[in-house]
Amino acid sequence: MTMTSRILGIVFGLSALFAAAPISAQSNQKSPQPWMNPALSADERADLVLKEMTLDEKISLLHGTGMEGLSPMSPLSIHSNGGAGYVVGVRRLGIPDIQISDAAYGVRSSGENGRYSTALPANIAGAASWDPEAAYAYGGLIGRELRAQGYNMTLGGGVNIARELRNGRNFEYMGEDPILAGTMVGQLMKGVQAEHVIGDIKHYAVNDQESGRNAVNVHIDKRSMRETDLLAFEIGIRDAQPSAVMCSYNRVNGDFACENQYLLNDLLKKDWHFPGFVLSDWQGAHSTEKASKAGLDHEEPGEIFFGPEMKKAVESGKVSQAELNDHVHRILRSMFASGVVDDPPRRGVPDVLGGLAISQKIAESSIVLLKNDSAILPLDASKLRSIAVIGAHSDIGMISGGGSAQVDPMGGNAIMPPGKGQTHWQDEVWFPTSPLKSIRAKAPSTNVQYDSGADSAAAAALAKSADVAIVFAYTWESEGMDLDTLSLPHHQDDLIAAVAAANPHTIVVLETGCAVTMPWADRVSGIFEAWYAGSRGAQALANLMFGDVNPSAKLPVTFPKSDADLPHAIIVHPPPRSMSKDGDHEPWRAIAKGLPSFDTTYDEGLKVGYKYYDAEGKQPLFPFGYGLSYTTFAYSDLVFGSTNAKNGFAVTFKLSNSGTRPGAEVTEVYAGLPAGAGEPPKRLVGWSKIKLAPGESKEVTVPIDPLYISVFDVGKNAWQVLPGSYAISVGSSSRDLPLHGNIVLK
Ligand code: BGC
């Protein structure tokens, strides 16, 4: 907020300020207000409050209080906690304000607010752990840090499917498979909400590209939508019961998502029985009556449509009292259900060390080992005289994902002069977690030298003189832009090729938000995909590199061999392609509002990610579900239990650790649906991450949820398990499935 807007607030808004001064902790002492009785249900409590509310109080819950540059600021916004949104509560009735912060992989805007937040590994990394308990811990940390900063609502929970690998926000999402993504986001959101924070899942729906996100009209057939993007939401919402769902900027089959009757009322509220509230993405609301009727409950960040215009519409009968009350009821019941009324946030000093430990542990279980020729890894420090560490500012830090997900690093952007605490939209932000230092700490007697990689010849010369060369490479991704290509930028492919040519013992560490191509993959000995690894990325990476921790992560997206293997040659941009005078140098302009509507058609339909590569017979570079360990696992003895279509079935098999180290294996179960189902060759239907000591075996049972083997019947508007034979395969990746069996469902 600028000083001018603060002063305006003070001059023009004093009476309003007084009436609605911020509401902090409400005491739980005996209250004459019957809705303060926690023994009543959230719905009963909401109804009791609703009866007491004036029209103005109701309207005030239906919108935020503005945001500089996006929506006019209300004088009341001076009570904002500094997050992306602030909603004025109803003080006289004990209904607290809603203080909203972005918190995708940690709490946003700490620099601006003079606070501290832990950065977790990016959300896609969380998905790469394939560990629902890790996702829950991820959410719990975010919930605690939100509360310590005085927030009671999160904007995390991104679960758009990685249908388009060049989408600049894939790092904020959970990969390409709806069952994995939905399960992981559900656990994450459960973890946040367990801390008594209003949770949300976003961006509903099919917001699978950033380019022209405010103008794009996405065309996709209903069955494909239900079985891909919407299934991830369906599972996440079923599992976490989040208080809120954020509708997205784009149009879906004609209507904006935030005024889309099918998405909001018909599906979310009616078919899925979602009891919470729908809030618009920031300036994603486009109307008053149409949006209200379609099921939008709350506008952010301001009150262009759901403030005075809504009041007029109610007074003139264009929006009915019942409709208004339903919006308000949903917001109130979510406040009671999430616990923010009974247990409001208390500011405090976060458990910084505890948070860092969680972040590191999740990084250790989410960094994927993609290649390990001749067992070059783990490195044995006692045998290495010299190591060359090259590129990607690896002397100083590791990159993070940008946009509204951005978490501010401790001490500011690591590549800037010290003290630059704030980050700015579309800055590349580096965390002060230095791979060079972590490697030196693991190998104190080894000569570890650094080269920036700016000059490939110099880097290659250093690599040549070393026993092992470790090259770091990155792709920065952010909200507000997509990538033109999956190739590494800044000539990093050339750098890696030059280093690999100089030293056969080359290991590449990738810091990327999603898949990248690797034309040099055959020429290096080791590859790690570290994603955006968070506040303790370097320590986690060094533990994996030197074998203190055994890698156990698997890819939640397919890595194709080249851009030419993607389902779409390009991402369709708004016309004209470049919004800036000087070419494409300001990609964020492509998300500007007011661009003419344009169409994109997701005609690959059901064939998202590995399903596309399976169906098209294309060989990926690294398949979905793939990741190596320092030990080996053997699969045997597949059997099926309790087979019936209604209750699903169970898949049981034996897993043995056939190597010499303790390790964890993500065991994956895929199903090929009956012939004639019109489905891609197979889909993930379950998994389990199992820890085993060397030589140990375990019987593993993976229950298969009937929803996960269903197809969506558009005519009946229902999920159906088709009768017939299901080809079940089990193994360690979507392309390495040693166990096969058929199961017939009637
Ligand atoms: C993003 C949302 C975010 C909101 C508030 C929008 O631009 O799409 O994900 O929560 O801003 O910062």
mmCIF file of N, CA and C and ligand atoms in Angstrom, residues 84 102 108 155 169 202-203 213 246 249 281-282 404 479, ligand 1:
data_model
loop_
_atom_site.group_PDB
_atom_site.id
_atom_site.type_symbol
_atom_site.label_atom_id
_atom_site.label_comp_id
_atom_site.label_asym_id
_atom_site.label_seq_id
_atom_site.Cartn_x
_atom_site.Cartn_y
_atom_site.Cartn_z
ATOM 1 N N ALA A 84 -2.294 -10.945 0.126
ATOM 2 C CA ALA A 84 -2.928 -10.667 -1.164
ATOM 3 C C ALA A 84 -4.378 -10.232 -1.001
ATOM 4 N N ASP A 102 -1.049 -15.541 -0.139
ATOM 5 C CA ASP A 102 -0.561 -16.602 -1.013
ATOM 6 C C ASP A 102 0.401 -17.458 -0.201
ATOM 7 N N ARG A 108 3.998 -15.956 1.266
ATOM 8 C CA ARG A 108 4.512 -14.928 0.361
ATOM 9 C C ARG A 108 4.742 -13.587 1.085
ATOM 10 N N LEU A 155 -3.838 -19.121 0.126
ATOM 11 C CA LEU A 155 -4.123 -19.325 -1.296
ATOM 12 C C LEU A 155 -3.059 -20.280 -1.821
ATOM 13 N N ARG A 169 3.593 -22.096 -14.692
ATOM 14 C CA ARG A 169 3.225 -22.335 -13.299
ATOM 15 C C ARG A 169 3.255 -23.803 -12.923
ATOM 16 N N LYS A 202 -6.932 -24.372 -6.084
ATOM 17 C CA LYS A 202 -7.024 -23.473 -7.242
ATOM 18 C C LYS A 202 -6.287 -24.069 -8.436
ATOM 19 N N HIS A 203 -6.357 -23.571 -9.654
ATOM 20 C CA HIS A 203 -7.235 -22.536 -10.180
ATOM 21 C C HIS A 203 -8.269 -23.281 -10.999
ATOM 22 N N ARG A 213 -4.023 -15.753 -20.240
ATOM 23 C CA ARG A 213 -4.899 -16.489 -19.325
ATOM 24 C C ARG A 213 -6.220 -15.777 -19.058
ATOM 25 N N MET A 246 -10.777 -21.552 -5.620
ATOM 26 C CA MET A 246 -10.574 -20.331 -6.407
ATOM 27 C C MET A 246 -10.838 -20.635 -7.876
ATOM 28 N N TYR A 249 -8.875 -17.639 -14.251
ATOM 29 C CA TYR A 249 -9.054 -16.481 -15.137
ATOM 30 C C TYR A 249 -9.699 -16.830 -16.472
ATOM 31 N N ASP A 281 -10.257 -15.683 -8.811
ATOM 32 C CA ASP A 281 -8.856 -15.307 -8.870
ATOM 33 C C ASP A 281 -8.826 -13.783 -8.954
ATOM 34 N N TRP A 282 -7.660 -13.220 -8.700
ATOM 35 C CA TRP A 282 -7.543 -11.768 -8.533
ATOM 36 C C TRP A 282 -7.907 -11.025 -9.816
ATOM 37 N N SER A 404 3.047 -15.115 -7.806
ATOM 38 C CA SER A 404 2.395 -14.989 -6.497
ATOM 39 C C SER A 404 2.789 -16.125 -5.558
ATOM 40 N N GLU A 479 4.701 -17.509 -12.567
ATOM 41 C CA GLU A 479 3.360 -17.084 -12.962
ATOM 42 C C GLU A 479 3.510 -15.940 -13.957
HETATM 43 C C1 BGC B 1 -2.866 -15.717 -9.075
HETATM 44 C C2 BGC B 1 -3.377 -16.498 -7.877
HETATM 45 C C3 BGC B 1 -3.024 -15.754 -6.614
HETATM 46 C C4 BGC B 1 -3.632 -14.368 -6.684
HETATM 47 C C5 BGC B 1 -3.353 -13.530 -5.455
HETATM 48 C C6 BGC B 1 -3.311 -14.275 -9.050
HETATM 49 O O1 BGC B 1 -2.606 -13.547 -9.993
HETATM 50 O O2 BGC B 1 -3.302 -16.336 -10.255
HETATM 51 O O3 BGC B 1 -2.812 -17.774 -7.872
HETATM 52 O O4 BGC B 1 -3.464 -16.462 -5.504
HETATM 53 O O5 BGC B 1 -3.098 -13.683 -7.798
HETATM 54 O O6 BGC B 1 -2.043 -13.159 -5.383
#
